[in-house]
Every structure is written in C-alpha cells, then in structure tokens.
Amino acid sequence: MKKYIAISFLLLVFFSNAQTVQSPSKQITLDFKLIENGKPTYSATYKNKPVIATSRLGIKLKEGGDLMDGFSIDSVGQWTINETWKPVLGEQTNIKNNYNELTIALSQKATGRKINITFKAFDEGVAFRYEFPKQKNLNYFIISDEKSEFNLTGNHKTFWLPGDFDSQEYAYTESKLSEVSTDNIDKNNGINLKSIAGKYVIQSPLMMKSADGLYINIFEAAVINYPVMHLDLVPNEFKLTSHLVPNAIGYKAYLQTPCVSPWRTIMVSNDARDIVGSKIILNLNEPSKIEDASWIKPMKYVGVWWEMHVGKSTWDFAGSQNAQNAADGKLIPTGKHGATTENTKHYIDFAAKNGFDGVLVEGWNVGWEDWFGNWKENVFDFTTPYPDFDLKAVNDYAKSKGIKMIMHHETSGSVANYERHLDRAMDLMKKYGYPAVKSGYVGRIIPRGEFHDGQTMVNHFNYVAQRMAENKLMVNSHESSRPTGYSRTYPNYIAAEAARGNEFNAWSNGNPPMHETILPFTRLLGGPMDYTPGIFEIKMSFYDKTKTAQVHTTLAKQLALYVTMYSPLQMAADLPENYEKYADAFQFIKEVAVDWQDSKYLEAEPGDYLTVARKDKNSEKWFLGAITDENPRNTEIKLDFLSPNKKYKAIIYQDGKAAHWEKNPINYEIKTLTVTSKSKLKLVLAGGGGAAVSLEPVN
Ligand code: NOJ
Ligand code: CA
C-alpha cells in the first residue's frame, strides 16, 4: 500500500535545500543537498557511519546545456511503501518490498528544464534515479554522459572485473580500491581484452568490504532503454563515477520525455547475508507484464553441450576447411558432429530415465563451420538443420518420452541478422513445441561498432524477452548484458549467463575456487544465472592426456552449487556416462528442486564461503548447499529452519577426507542421518570444496 505522507506542489512554498530519507529500520540515512550554484548532491550513512561521502549527481546532454547545476527545488514528496508480491518463479513465495521514498522535483533557472531525483531507502540499501518529466524544453534528447558519483569513505577491499563493454566473462580480482588497475589482472584467462575501456574502468555490480566490516555493493536496477553502467575509479581517492557504455558514435542514450534512468543502488550492511539475500534489485523493477504465466515453468535440463566444450564432439558438421573447400558447396561430414538425431535421442533417454524436464542441443543448425571471429553478418538462419539432425524425429521422440527440447540460437553477435529471422525462428519453435531457447552473443556486435552493454543491445535483449513472451516462450541468454531484475517484469526471461560460467573450466585457466563465492554477491543480484554446474569428471586430462584444464572445485562443491547459485533453469552439465559412473552423487542432482518457497542465507562472506538452505516450492523438502574458496572450512549449521516436531532424513554429500579441488577432487562421501529442527549439522569442506544436503520429512 502506498502511504501518502506529505507532498506539496503549491507555489511559494519554500523547500529547504537539504532533505533526508531514512530506511524503515532507521539504520540507513540518505541526505540530499543542493550545494553552491544549485548542484544536486547526496550522501549516505549506515548506523551513523559514513558510507557515501558527499557525491554529485547530474547528467550531461549533447545539446542545450547540461543538467549538472543551476537547480532549485520546486517540490518535495515523501512516501512509504510496505507490500509483498509473489514472483512467478523465485527464491521465495513472497517478497517484501518496504522502503521510504523521497522525490525532489528540480528546475534549472537558466533553461527552465525540469528533472526529478527519486531516492528509495530500504533496510539493506538505498537507490536513486533521474526522472525526466514531459516538457517543452526537453523532448527528444541525447545523454552524452551521466555523472553520478559514489564517493567511498575508505580503501575498501573489492572484487572487481575490468570495464569491458563486451563481456563480464572474467575471473574477479580481489584487491584494495587503491590497487585496482587492469595491469593487475590475469591476461591469460581465455578471452580477448579488446573492449576494455581503460585502466581504472571497472564493472558494476561492485562488491566491497570496508576495514571496519561494512559490506557495500554498488549496482543498478531496471536497465531499460539505457546503457549499462560501468564505473570510473580514481583509485587513491576511492571515488567512483558512473561510466555509461557508449553507442557506435560515442553517445550514451537517446531518450524522449517522459522517461527515467535506471536505479543506481548502494546496498550496505554489517552482515554479508543481508546483501546476498537482498531483493532490492527485483523490487526496483516493474511487476510482471505477463498476465497468464502458467506456461512459465522451472526446468532442469541436460544437453548436447559439454561434450563439445571438452572436445569429444563438435558444433560444426563439416569442419571449417571442408566447408570452404568443397567445390560443389556440399558439406562433407567430419564424423565428429555432436548434434545428431541419434545422439540427441540418447540424451532424451537419459533425461527421461532420470526425471529431467528438458534437453538442449547446440550445433543443430547450419552455420557452425565458419561462425566465429569473422564478423560475418549472415551466419545462421535459426531454422535450417544439418542433414544429420531430423527436427521432426527428435521432437516426436522427445514428446513420446515426456521431454521438452530446448532450442539454441547462437547469433555470433550478429543481432541485425537475428532480428531479421526472429519471427521465423519462433515459428519453428512453436511448430515443434520448444518451450525455451538458449541464445548466445559470442563475438563483436553487428550493427558494427555497438557494444554488448550499449543502449542498442540492452534494447535488443529486452525486446527478445518481450517477443518471446508474446509467443509464450522462455529465454536464457548467454553473453548478454548482465540482468538488472527485468525477470520480475518478464519472468519468461528465465535465466542468463552474463558472467564467467563453468564452461571456462573446460578450456581456459578456469574459475578460481573463490569464483562461486563471489557471484551471488554480484551477478546473481540481478537475476538467475545459467552457470551450468554439475561437472563430475573434474580434470580435462580424462578426455585428453595432454590437457591441463580442470574444474576448480571438488565434485561435492559442484552439487552444492545447485543450491548456492539460484536459477529456476538448472543444467546437469556433465555427460550421461559420467553421471552413470558416479550414480550415487548424481542422486542429489536428480532430487534437487529449482523453484522455492523459502531461502535462508545461513553463512556468507564474499570471496570466502556461502551456506544456503532452500525449501522446495512444491513439497516439504529442504536442500542445503555450502561452499568454500580454496581454504578448507569446518562449520556447524543449526537446522532451526526445519519445521518443529518433524523428523527429517538428511542425506549429506560431502568432500571425502582426502578431497582437495586440485589434488583429489572426486573424493566424496555420502551419509544418511536423522535430524530435527534442534539438530546441528557438522560439515567439513575441503579446499575448493562443498557440501550438499537433502532433508526430507519422514513423519
Ligand atoms: C558460449 C556459451 O556460453 C556456451 O554455453 C555455448 O556453448 C557457446 N557460446 C556456443 O554457442
Ligand atoms: Ca559464455
């Protein structure tokens, strides 16, 4: 319910240049102030400790003067909101949305232009955005820069990614703010660094910890018709400023009033669990636009996928040389193609036998001989299968086994081409009954000169979600800009990659053991991630003796990721034969839920560890996941979240005594206990290890 507290738009009312809003708990205070020459500024404290020192707010425009100063206050509005809403799919059935709002209407004397700055103070953080009301002097306009500052008050520890406008697929660097520089990142990490914007440009969400134990996170919500916000750092001043991603000719955003910017968020708490469990980003997005969401279903899936990443088979049918050389243009098969009808049926059988919902097949459509790195415009048409992939036979077979097929649309960055083919591509999905698509945006963007994180591409990703929704289709995008809560508005946008996924462990120096302890504090705040956990054959030397790549976790930690890495779309990424080999451990993946009534963040420290318990949406079962970084960890978990007066059978999948992510990753043990809400569960995690627990009531 929106509670009206005080507002006045009466002329001649005097509004003080300083305004304040506090979080419902009163622990966070945000002060707004117009300083000399009408410059808007804000600052924020947590339990009276400074979090953001006086920081300027403003927007630079291509034409007609900037919106940086010369402002006076026209009116001030304050509201309180306290409501709950139900996500279609989610970590909990009910999400609380409770905040105090302060809206300051400003006008610029010299130009007569008006903007509002709205602040929302939640218990775990504050948010603000710029609003541009409809007005004569500001109709169509071009933002050349946004200058939102975040002046931090110390040399915080931070986990950062370089400001690459085309990719977030990096390992995090942990350092003090004063040590941030792209000179200090590992260059040998499997992707090219062509689009890095500058030495001190870093990505948001940015997770930090102050010397006195405050957890601070800077991010954004509801990025719609606007570019992604990266951050410029002045390292020794601990000062961050918004760095919007430019378009092909250097401007940031083309807008028309009335319109708004995305929300800029500053989460803060002395308890890391408040950050990782925060729903601020979802709360700052609009409610679902999909009235009948009954077709949006969580999914556990397997796929013709990892076998290509480990080199057992290929996406292409003919090999790049054959395709180029064949005189008659006919493709000559290499015999290594993964997406054959027969192989797909094998995965469908495996999925059906083990209770999965779906099967993804990559490399089913023509174009993969020459798909990457050439900046070619028309690589795929998204409708023509290779000769050895029988669309009808595969889909009929899947139907007969109760399995849904997941479509794959790799665009190779050619968005122009994808948009031209989108209707036909969706018609094909509907014809055969594919409920979902995994899309991909590997490589440089076409229209040429655009970045993955620019306004054009943000609009594309949102447009695809909307068009898929019109057609009752779900989407899981890879290499898209990172989500900022849009899945609340379009819950068919079921997951995205948009960070460095498990795949990097197959063919690069991989994701260090701390990686999965950071993602929930950063990437996951914006929405579910298709991380593709569940790799059991940890070392790639299993496939090829010469390979040194490996997954940087133990097997038990791969199980725990199904709980710590929230997504209603979860892949069991390894090969069927590997699951058959470790069938006892596979049991956890078969059982684990993907849609939840409730989630409890029990222990959390970014970069170190995370323990989460979640209750299945459709049963009384709980699942618990605990992970650690490279350091071993002993912990004792109170099971007081379980229903009282019930006994539970707990199956614990944990690291064996000799386990270690590098030296002995497949060493695990499984034990069964009877527990109650009064029990404490001792867990012993190996270096790079984890534990996964299923808890089922028995009385
Ligand atoms: C990168 C994606 O992240 C991966 O999952 C996919 O297999 C390849 N692109 C090919 O589309
Ligand atoms: Ca990827």
XYZ file of C-alpha atoms in Angstrom, residues 8-677:
670
model
C 3.116 19.966 -1.706
C 3.312 21.384 -5.149
C 1.978 24.747 -4.092
C 3.908 27.612 -5.490
C 5.501 29.963 -2.979
C 6.195 27.096 -0.571
C 9.814 27.161 0.472
C 11.702 23.880 0.424
C 14.938 23.538 2.272
C 17.969 22.723 0.125
C 18.669 19.780 2.442
C 16.297 16.813 2.552
C 16.590 13.465 4.297
C 15.122 9.996 3.956
C 15.729 7.019 6.220
C 15.309 3.283 5.796
C 12.314 1.726 7.623
C 14.696 0.436 10.350
C 16.303 3.914 10.513
C 19.766 2.375 10.189
C 20.426 3.965 6.812
C 20.134 7.682 6.304
C 20.339 9.397 2.950
C 20.835 13.146 2.766
C 20.152 15.171 -0.326
C 21.560 18.656 -0.630
C 21.736 21.364 -3.260
C 25.176 22.872 -2.798
C 26.659 26.069 -4.195
C 25.207 27.163 -7.533
C 22.391 24.616 -7.300
C 24.412 21.407 -7.667
C 22.496 18.276 -6.570
C 24.430 16.040 -4.147
C 23.716 13.163 -1.785
C 25.463 11.258 0.987
C 24.592 8.133 2.950
C 25.333 6.640 6.362
C 24.755 3.230 7.931
C 24.301 3.253 11.718
C 25.823 6.731 11.618
C 28.964 5.524 9.847
C 29.624 7.302 6.560
C 29.170 5.021 3.540
C 28.950 7.564 0.729
C 30.516 10.987 1.319
C 29.027 13.998 -0.450
C 28.675 12.941 -4.086
C 27.417 14.881 -7.061
C 24.500 13.925 -9.262
C 23.897 15.102 -12.790
C 23.550 14.407 -16.474
C 25.408 15.855 -19.428
C 23.486 16.428 -22.621
C 24.672 16.614 -26.207
C 22.691 19.810 -26.767
C 21.116 22.648 -24.841
C 23.347 22.672 -21.752
C 23.938 20.104 -19.045
C 21.730 19.031 -16.161
C 24.542 19.408 -13.625
C 23.870 22.654 -11.753
C 21.796 25.808 -11.549
C 18.887 23.926 -9.956
C 16.362 24.962 -7.357
C 13.803 22.771 -5.610
C 10.208 23.035 -6.867
C 8.681 20.448 -4.586
C 9.419 17.519 -2.328
C 7.407 14.338 -1.887
C 7.777 11.555 0.662
C 6.064 8.178 0.665
C 6.267 4.873 2.473
C 5.660 1.585 0.732
C 5.195 -1.689 2.550
C 3.878 -4.525 0.429
C 4.614 -8.102 -0.562
C 4.421 -9.638 -4.007
C 4.737 -13.110 -5.436
C 7.313 -13.882 -8.104
C 6.270 -16.402 -10.765
C 9.477 -18.358 -10.112
C 11.839 -17.477 -7.327
C 13.825 -17.983 -4.178
C 10.741 -17.456 -2.030
C 6.953 -17.344 -2.451
C 6.557 -13.846 -1.030
C 8.923 -10.927 -1.493
C 8.730 -7.985 0.870
C 9.046 -4.530 -0.665
C 9.413 -1.983 2.109
C 11.004 1.428 1.674
C 10.701 5.150 2.268
C 10.787 7.332 -0.789
C 11.891 10.913 -1.299
C 11.240 12.639 -4.611
C 12.801 16.007 -5.267
C 11.465 17.983 -8.202
C 14.128 20.345 -9.532
C 14.136 23.026 -12.165
C 17.017 24.751 -13.818
C 16.652 28.506 -13.849
C 18.676 29.163 -16.977
C 16.851 26.660 -19.217
C 13.538 26.074 -17.444
C 14.229 22.342 -17.688
C 12.855 20.059 -15.019
C 14.120 16.801 -13.577
C 13.167 14.773 -10.539
C 15.596 12.783 -8.460
C 13.900 9.983 -6.564
C 15.535 8.178 -3.652
C 14.310 4.965 -2.053
C 15.674 3.847 1.304
C 15.294 0.128 2.006
C 16.637 -1.706 5.049
C 19.531 -3.158 3.049
C 20.382 -0.144 0.953
C 19.374 2.939 -0.981
C 18.565 3.613 -4.613
C 18.112 6.703 -6.742
C 17.197 7.551 -10.284
C 16.728 10.526 -12.560
C 13.265 11.212 -13.924
C 12.666 13.453 -16.920
C 9.057 14.696 -16.975
C 7.387 15.626 -20.243
C 8.207 19.273 -21.008
C 8.615 21.716 -23.854
C 12.316 22.350 -23.383
C 13.290 18.719 -23.069
C 11.607 16.466 -25.594
C 13.990 14.281 -27.621
C 17.417 14.425 -26.054
C 20.775 12.696 -26.118
C 22.723 11.880 -22.992
C 26.413 12.386 -23.593
C 27.311 11.377 -20.039
C 25.891 10.602 -16.648
C 27.871 11.899 -13.695
C 26.548 10.021 -10.692
C 29.264 9.858 -8.090
C 29.803 7.320 -5.345
C 32.444 8.800 -3.056
C 33.525 5.966 -0.812
C 34.991 6.670 2.570
C 37.942 4.276 2.687
C 40.288 1.982 0.835
C 37.834 -0.925 0.787
C 38.607 -4.467 -0.258
C 36.857 -5.149 -3.546
C 36.151 -7.923 -6.030
C 36.293 -6.347 -9.451
C 36.059 -7.043 -13.170
C 37.725 -4.863 -15.802
C 35.385 -2.479 -17.602
C 34.932 -4.447 -20.812
C 31.846 -3.183 -22.656
C 31.505 -6.536 -24.427
C 31.933 -9.086 -21.678
C 31.762 -9.896 -17.994
C 33.395 -13.302 -18.552
C 36.410 -12.648 -16.330
C 37.645 -14.039 -13.069
C 37.320 -11.486 -10.249
C 40.420 -9.747 -8.976
C 40.415 -9.225 -5.208
C 42.285 -6.102 -4.158
C 42.080 -2.836 -2.311
C 40.498 0.010 -4.266
C 43.913 1.679 -4.371
C 45.311 -1.366 -6.208
C 42.660 -1.552 -8.927
C 44.236 -1.371 -12.380
C 43.750 -3.567 -15.427
C 47.552 -4.009 -15.337
C 46.910 -6.216 -12.324
C 44.576 -8.767 -13.917
C 45.411 -12.167 -15.275
C 45.668 -11.640 -19.036
C 45.892 -15.343 -19.732
C 42.283 -16.086 -18.971
C 40.892 -17.248 -22.253
C 39.178 -14.185 -23.668
C 40.405 -11.203 -25.581
C 40.505 -7.886 -23.852
C 39.772 -5.714 -26.861
C 36.903 -3.728 -25.451
C 38.444 -2.768 -22.127
C 37.640 0.880 -21.645
C 40.559 1.984 -19.533
C 42.889 1.084 -16.722
C 40.550 2.216 -13.985
C 37.172 1.431 -15.507
C 35.522 -1.431 -13.637
C 32.169 -3.163 -13.809
C 29.124 -2.967 -11.626
C 27.855 -4.783 -9.606
C 30.857 -3.972 -7.451
C 31.117 -5.759 -4.117
C 33.276 -4.220 -1.382
C 34.123 -4.607 2.279
C 35.369 -1.777 4.451
C 38.132 -2.176 7.026
C 35.543 -1.848 9.805
C 33.384 -4.642 8.424
C 30.734 -2.934 6.301
C 29.656 -4.756 3.162
C 28.914 -2.289 0.375
C 27.617 -3.096 -3.086
C 27.111 -0.693 -5.989
C 24.854 -1.833 -8.804
C 21.813 -0.775 -10.824
C 18.257 -1.969 -11.411
C 15.783 -1.815 -14.289
C 18.212 -1.001 -17.079
C 15.675 -0.331 -19.828
C 16.301 1.808 -22.925
C 19.593 2.916 -21.370
C 23.152 1.596 -21.470
C 24.827 -0.455 -18.753
C 26.612 1.488 -16.015
C 30.286 0.719 -15.590
C 32.314 2.720 -13.075
C 35.297 5.079 -13.339
C 37.557 4.839 -10.352
C 40.004 7.379 -9.039
C 41.959 4.726 -7.119
C 43.572 6.767 -4.389
C 40.548 8.925 -3.750
C 38.195 5.902 -3.583
C 35.889 7.812 -5.846
C 33.597 6.117 -8.354
C 31.644 7.835 -11.115
C 29.096 6.285 -13.473
C 30.604 5.381 -16.834
C 27.825 4.692 -19.311
C 28.605 2.442 -22.256
C 28.653 4.443 -25.490
C 26.968 3.609 -28.771
C 28.805 3.313 -32.096
C 29.244 7.067 -32.413
C 30.110 7.772 -28.823
C 26.793 8.926 -27.308
C 25.293 7.161 -24.351
C 21.486 7.246 -24.574
C 18.802 8.578 -26.887
C 15.677 9.389 -24.891
C 12.341 11.117 -25.138
C 10.432 12.607 -22.220
C 8.690 11.401 -20.133
C 11.368 8.858 -19.231
C 13.564 7.659 -16.395
C 17.103 6.403 -15.866
C 17.767 3.003 -14.293
C 18.035 2.919 -10.500
C 21.528 3.274 -9.037
C 21.766 1.092 -5.939
C 24.024 1.167 -2.899
C 23.477 -1.829 -0.651
C 25.067 -1.733 2.774
C 25.071 -3.866 5.894
C 27.421 -5.146 8.568
C 26.103 -8.646 7.789
C 27.006 -10.044 4.365
C 23.871 -12.216 4.416
C 21.729 -9.089 4.043
C 23.422 -8.265 0.748
C 23.368 -11.716 -0.772
C 19.731 -12.232 0.205
C 18.586 -8.738 -0.791
C 15.649 -8.358 -3.151
C 16.242 -4.636 -3.759
C 17.050 -5.136 -7.432
C 13.851 -7.099 -8.124
C 11.822 -4.667 -6.040
C 13.004 -1.761 -8.177
C 11.628 -3.390 -11.320
C 8.048 -3.221 -12.551
C 5.648 -6.071 -11.720
C 5.134 -8.842 -14.244
C 3.561 -7.853 -17.534
C 2.603 -11.447 -18.239
C -0.948 -11.980 -17.013
C -1.229 -15.696 -17.538
C 2.157 -17.038 -16.503
C 1.047 -20.664 -16.230
C 3.313 -21.614 -19.152
C 6.436 -20.337 -17.384
C 7.915 -23.429 -15.808
C 11.166 -24.110 -13.965
C 13.385 -26.616 -15.742
C 16.206 -28.995 -15.009
C 17.925 -29.989 -18.197
C 20.755 -31.915 -19.799
C 22.256 -31.227 -23.187
C 24.447 -31.966 -26.144
C 26.827 -29.336 -24.876
C 29.680 -30.254 -22.505
C 30.879 -32.859 -24.986
C 31.703 -30.033 -27.405
C 33.408 -27.968 -24.714
C 35.649 -30.891 -23.760
C 36.410 -31.659 -27.414
C 34.656 -35.009 -27.659
C 32.453 -33.735 -30.493
C 31.971 -30.519 -32.456
C 29.231 -27.961 -33.078
C 30.060 -27.981 -36.811
C 29.195 -30.792 -39.165
C 31.913 -30.355 -41.769
C 34.912 -28.607 -40.201
C 35.842 -25.116 -41.261
C 38.275 -26.129 -44.021
C 35.931 -28.643 -45.653
C 33.162 -26.113 -45.843
C 35.345 -23.573 -47.562
C 36.927 -26.031 -49.964
C 34.001 -28.178 -51.072
C 33.749 -27.319 -54.772
C 30.021 -28.043 -55.035
C 29.283 -26.257 -51.776
C 28.148 -29.531 -50.194
C 29.193 -30.110 -46.644
C 31.382 -33.145 -46.078
C 30.828 -34.599 -42.612
C 33.838 -34.946 -40.317
C 32.124 -37.656 -38.281
C 32.554 -35.683 -35.039
C 29.288 -33.740 -35.128
C 27.574 -33.776 -31.710
C 24.016 -32.755 -32.630
C 22.960 -35.881 -34.490
C 19.469 -37.353 -34.247
C 20.876 -40.483 -32.686
C 22.989 -38.713 -30.073
C 20.086 -36.433 -29.175
C 17.834 -39.471 -28.641
C 20.456 -40.834 -26.280
C 20.243 -37.625 -24.181
C 16.436 -37.722 -24.337
C 16.502 -41.294 -22.996
C 18.876 -40.241 -20.239
C 16.731 -37.195 -19.348
C 13.535 -39.268 -19.250
C 15.099 -42.024 -17.182
C 16.369 -39.559 -14.576
C 13.397 -37.238 -14.269
C 14.733 -34.185 -16.125
C 12.437 -31.721 -17.896
C 14.473 -30.752 -20.929
C 17.267 -31.402 -23.404
C 19.343 -28.643 -25.015
C 21.025 -29.304 -28.355
C 23.710 -26.962 -29.658
C 25.137 -27.211 -33.163
C 21.867 -28.469 -34.693
C 21.639 -25.757 -37.362
C 23.861 -24.979 -40.341
C 26.487 -22.291 -39.995
C 28.943 -23.550 -37.402
C 31.767 -24.210 -39.882
C 32.570 -20.545 -40.002
C 30.632 -18.917 -37.208
C 33.134 -17.146 -35.072
C 35.645 -14.353 -35.300
C 34.927 -13.259 -38.864
C 32.430 -10.566 -38.091
C 30.182 -12.094 -40.745
C 26.635 -10.820 -40.863
C 24.581 -13.809 -42.033
C 25.985 -16.883 -40.352
C 22.836 -18.605 -39.082
C 19.193 -18.590 -40.167
C 17.984 -20.355 -36.979
C 15.715 -22.666 -38.982
C 17.839 -24.939 -41.190
C 19.066 -28.116 -39.503
C 22.192 -30.010 -40.503
C 21.420 -33.103 -42.617
C 22.054 -35.463 -39.696
C 19.631 -33.669 -37.344
C 15.995 -34.580 -38.008
C 13.959 -31.872 -36.266
C 10.683 -33.764 -36.519
C 12.053 -37.123 -35.448
C 13.883 -35.600 -32.483
C 10.845 -33.673 -31.281
C 8.432 -36.583 -31.799
C 10.781 -38.798 -29.830
C 11.120 -36.218 -27.040
C 7.327 -35.894 -26.835
C 6.907 -39.653 -26.610
C 9.246 -39.599 -23.596
C 7.698 -36.533 -21.914
C 10.781 -34.386 -22.525
C 10.863 -30.779 -23.764
C 13.539 -29.741 -26.218
C 15.458 -26.502 -25.610
C 16.212 -24.537 -28.770
C 19.620 -22.936 -29.340
C 20.113 -19.615 -31.148
C 23.766 -18.635 -31.325
C 23.767 -15.239 -33.042
C 27.575 -14.890 -33.131
C 26.921 -11.249 -32.254
C 25.006 -10.576 -35.471
C 21.949 -9.098 -33.889
C 20.854 -7.472 -37.118
C 20.610 -10.947 -38.631
C 18.873 -12.406 -35.578
C 16.176 -9.733 -35.525
C 15.513 -10.338 -39.233
C 14.984 -14.040 -38.558
C 13.346 -13.884 -35.147
C 9.741 -14.436 -36.261
C 10.628 -17.431 -38.408
C 12.836 -18.794 -35.642
C 9.988 -18.527 -33.106
C 7.518 -20.086 -35.577
C 9.801 -23.091 -35.835
C 9.941 -23.375 -32.045
C 6.154 -23.247 -31.815
C 5.706 -25.739 -34.651
C 7.738 -28.353 -32.801
C 6.809 -27.362 -29.264
C 10.105 -25.990 -27.923
C 9.177 -24.085 -24.705
C 12.524 -22.307 -24.303
C 15.566 -21.034 -26.137
C 19.158 -20.559 -25.101
C 20.513 -17.616 -27.072
C 24.153 -16.618 -27.500
C 26.034 -13.460 -28.437
C 29.639 -14.555 -28.874
C 31.865 -12.053 -30.682
C 31.630 -8.464 -31.851
C 28.176 -6.966 -32.307
C 26.579 -6.264 -35.673
C 25.367 -3.415 -36.068
C 29.133 -2.842 -36.163
C 30.555 -0.561 -33.519
C 27.871 -1.325 -30.948
C 28.826 -2.952 -27.658
C 27.033 -5.740 -25.799
C 26.432 -3.270 -22.951
C 25.228 -0.292 -25.005
C 21.678 1.059 -25.223
C 21.054 -0.647 -28.594
C 21.876 -4.077 -27.200
C 20.090 -3.543 -23.884
C 17.020 -2.794 -26.001
C 17.626 -5.913 -28.070
C 17.843 -8.230 -25.062
C 14.676 -6.726 -23.575
C 12.921 -6.826 -26.962
C 13.682 -10.526 -27.377
C 12.267 -11.223 -23.898
C 9.074 -9.361 -24.826
C 8.680 -11.030 -28.231
C 9.332 -14.438 -26.696
C 6.689 -13.648 -24.048
C 4.135 -12.805 -26.743
C 4.805 -16.255 -28.131
C 4.793 -17.966 -24.720
C 8.468 -18.859 -24.967
C 11.164 -18.678 -22.285
C 14.657 -17.316 -22.889
C 18.080 -17.934 -21.386
C 20.629 -15.557 -22.880
C 24.387 -16.075 -22.897
C 26.829 -13.217 -23.488
C 24.030 -10.691 -22.962
C 24.459 -7.649 -20.741
C 24.051 -8.706 -17.129
C 20.473 -8.715 -15.839
C 19.199 -5.991 -13.508
C 15.955 -7.551 -12.332
C 13.992 -7.497 -15.599
C 12.945 -11.089 -14.905
C 10.406 -9.653 -12.441
C 8.693 -7.850 -15.327
C 9.255 -10.606 -17.902
C 9.514 -13.811 -15.865
C 9.903 -15.763 -19.112
C 13.440 -14.286 -19.141
C 14.195 -17.312 -17.040
C 17.992 -17.077 -16.799
C 21.084 -15.575 -18.347
C 24.776 -16.311 -18.283
C 26.371 -12.824 -18.328
C 29.316 -13.802 -16.129
C 32.095 -16.322 -16.330
C 30.361 -19.705 -16.287
C 31.549 -23.227 -15.574
C 32.456 -23.659 -19.272
C 35.695 -21.699 -18.710
C 36.939 -24.602 -16.627
C 36.906 -26.816 -19.731
C 39.242 -24.801 -21.917
C 40.942 -21.953 -20.080
C 42.826 -21.473 -16.850
C 39.368 -21.593 -15.371
C 37.456 -20.093 -12.492
C 39.464 -19.933 -9.277
C 37.848 -21.639 -6.252
C 36.619 -18.331 -4.832
C 34.669 -17.512 -8.022
C 31.382 -19.118 -6.979
C 31.553 -17.459 -3.559
C 31.543 -14.011 -5.245
C 28.906 -14.414 -7.982
C 25.958 -14.464 -5.522
C 27.135 -11.035 -4.252
C 27.415 -9.598 -7.743
C 25.952 -11.134 -10.878
C 23.192 -13.111 -9.123
C 21.719 -9.962 -7.520
C 20.331 -9.062 -10.951
C 18.674 -12.406 -11.697
C 19.185 -16.134 -12.178
C 22.396 -17.365 -13.755
C 22.770 -20.335 -16.091
C 26.118 -21.313 -14.533
C 25.819 -24.935 -15.750
C 27.027 -26.769 -12.653
C 27.287 -30.499 -12.086
C 30.644 -31.411 -13.629
C 31.823 -34.696 -12.101
C 34.828 -35.551 -14.306
C 36.783 -32.625 -12.933
C 40.056 -32.919 -14.877
C 40.095 -32.489 -18.645
C 43.032 -34.908 -18.828
C 40.277 -37.526 -18.510
C 39.420 -36.762 -22.154
C 42.883 -35.995 -23.428
C 46.094 -36.711 -21.509
C 47.709 -33.525 -22.801
C 45.059 -31.243 -21.289
C 45.737 -29.402 -18.040
C 42.432 -27.545 -17.709
C 40.188 -28.549 -14.854
C 37.163 -27.530 -12.859
C 38.439 -25.650 -9.799
C 36.154 -27.341 -7.278
C 35.622 -30.742 -5.753
C 32.771 -32.901 -7.015
C 30.813 -32.241 -3.810
C 31.042 -28.488 -4.403
C 29.549 -28.975 -7.879
C 26.490 -30.430 -6.106
C 26.309 -27.573 -3.605
C 26.167 -25.047 -6.472
C 22.610 -26.197 -7.302
C 21.585 -24.537 -4.048
C 24.029 -21.636 -3.717
C 23.627 -20.466 -7.343
C 19.927 -19.676 -7.657
C 18.285 -20.377 -11.016
C 14.894 -21.846 -11.955
C 16.691 -23.224 -15.023
C 19.490 -25.556 -13.980
C 21.608 -27.737 -16.181
C 23.154 -31.040 -15.245
C 26.077 -30.188 -17.441
C 28.252 -33.312 -17.490
C 27.973 -36.272 -19.876
C 25.401 -39.020 -19.198
C 28.160 -41.641 -18.897
C 29.866 -39.613 -16.156
C 26.624 -39.429 -14.207
C 26.149 -43.166 -14.595
C 29.654 -43.671 -13.256
C 29.008 -41.608 -10.111
C 25.331 -42.544 -9.802
C 25.217 -42.133 -6.000
C 26.322 -38.489 -6.198
C 24.079 -37.895 -9.220
C 21.109 -38.711 -6.981
C 21.372 -35.203 -5.465
C 21.081 -33.511 -8.882
C 18.081 -35.680 -9.703
C 16.347 -34.683 -6.482
C 17.260 -31.044 -6.001
C 14.432 -28.557 -6.571
C 14.799 -25.428 -8.724
C 11.834 -23.319 -7.583
C 11.486 -22.359 -3.919
C 9.043 -21.466 -1.131
C 11.748 -20.028 1.033
C 15.504 -19.401 1.123
C 17.752 -18.873 4.133
C 21.213 -17.417 3.742
C 22.860 -19.014 6.763
C 26.514 -18.042 6.403
C 28.118 -15.651 3.947
C 31.427 -13.957 3.304
C 32.170 -12.756 -0.246
C 35.245 -14.429 -1.666
C 35.339 -16.962 1.194
C 32.190 -19.020 1.777
C 28.433 -19.274 1.468
C 25.821 -21.579 3.031
C 22.231 -21.502 1.830
C 19.149 -23.595 2.679
C 16.077 -23.580 0.469
C 12.653 -25.146 0.753
C 11.125 -26.724 -2.346
C 8.135 -24.776 -3.682
C 6.040 -27.917 -4.027
C 6.952 -30.102 -1.069
C 8.244 -30.076 2.489
C 11.779 -30.933 1.362
C 14.726 -28.677 2.108
C 18.069 -28.583 0.305
C 21.236 -27.070 1.685
C 24.409 -26.061 -0.122
C 27.666 -24.964 1.496
C 30.729 -23.878 -0.468
C 34.173 -22.576 0.346
C 37.008 -20.934 -1.592
C 40.482 -22.537 -1.768
C 40.580 -22.805 2.025
C 39.174 -25.838 3.851
C 36.368 -24.988 6.254
C 34.624 -26.646 9.187
C 31.221 -25.403 10.138
C 28.230 -26.307 12.234
C 24.811 -25.447 10.882
C 21.749 -25.039 13.094
C 18.809 -26.704 11.401
C 16.286 -24.480 13.193
C 14.721 -23.530 9.855
C 13.136 -27.023 9.699
C 9.550 -27.489 10.908
C 9.443 -28.281 14.616
C 8.058 -31.674 15.650
C 9.182 -33.330 12.460
C 11.915 -35.827 11.801
C 13.904 -35.490 8.622
C 16.072 -37.896 6.710
C 19.229 -35.937 5.878
C 21.432 -37.205 3.055
C 24.794 -35.465 3.166
C 27.001 -35.378 0.088
C 30.352 -34.049 1.214
C 34.054 -33.968 0.476
C 35.946 -37.108 1.433
C 38.746 -36.910 3.991
C 41.378 -36.701 1.264
C 39.472 -34.319 -1.007
C 41.052 -31.199 -2.475
C 39.921 -29.326 -5.594
C 43.271 -29.808 -7.324
C 44.892 -32.852 -5.757
C 41.867 -35.092 -5.250
C 38.625 -33.513 -6.473
C 36.470 -36.616 -6.958
C 36.940 -37.833 -3.385
C 33.464 -37.662 -1.770
C 31.294 -39.472 0.746
C 27.575 -39.781 1.275
C 25.953 -40.395 4.631
C 22.414 -40.503 5.951
C 21.293 -39.132 9.324
C 18.008 -38.470 11.067
C 17.728 -34.843 12.198
C 15.191 -32.380 13.642
C 14.935 -28.600 13.895
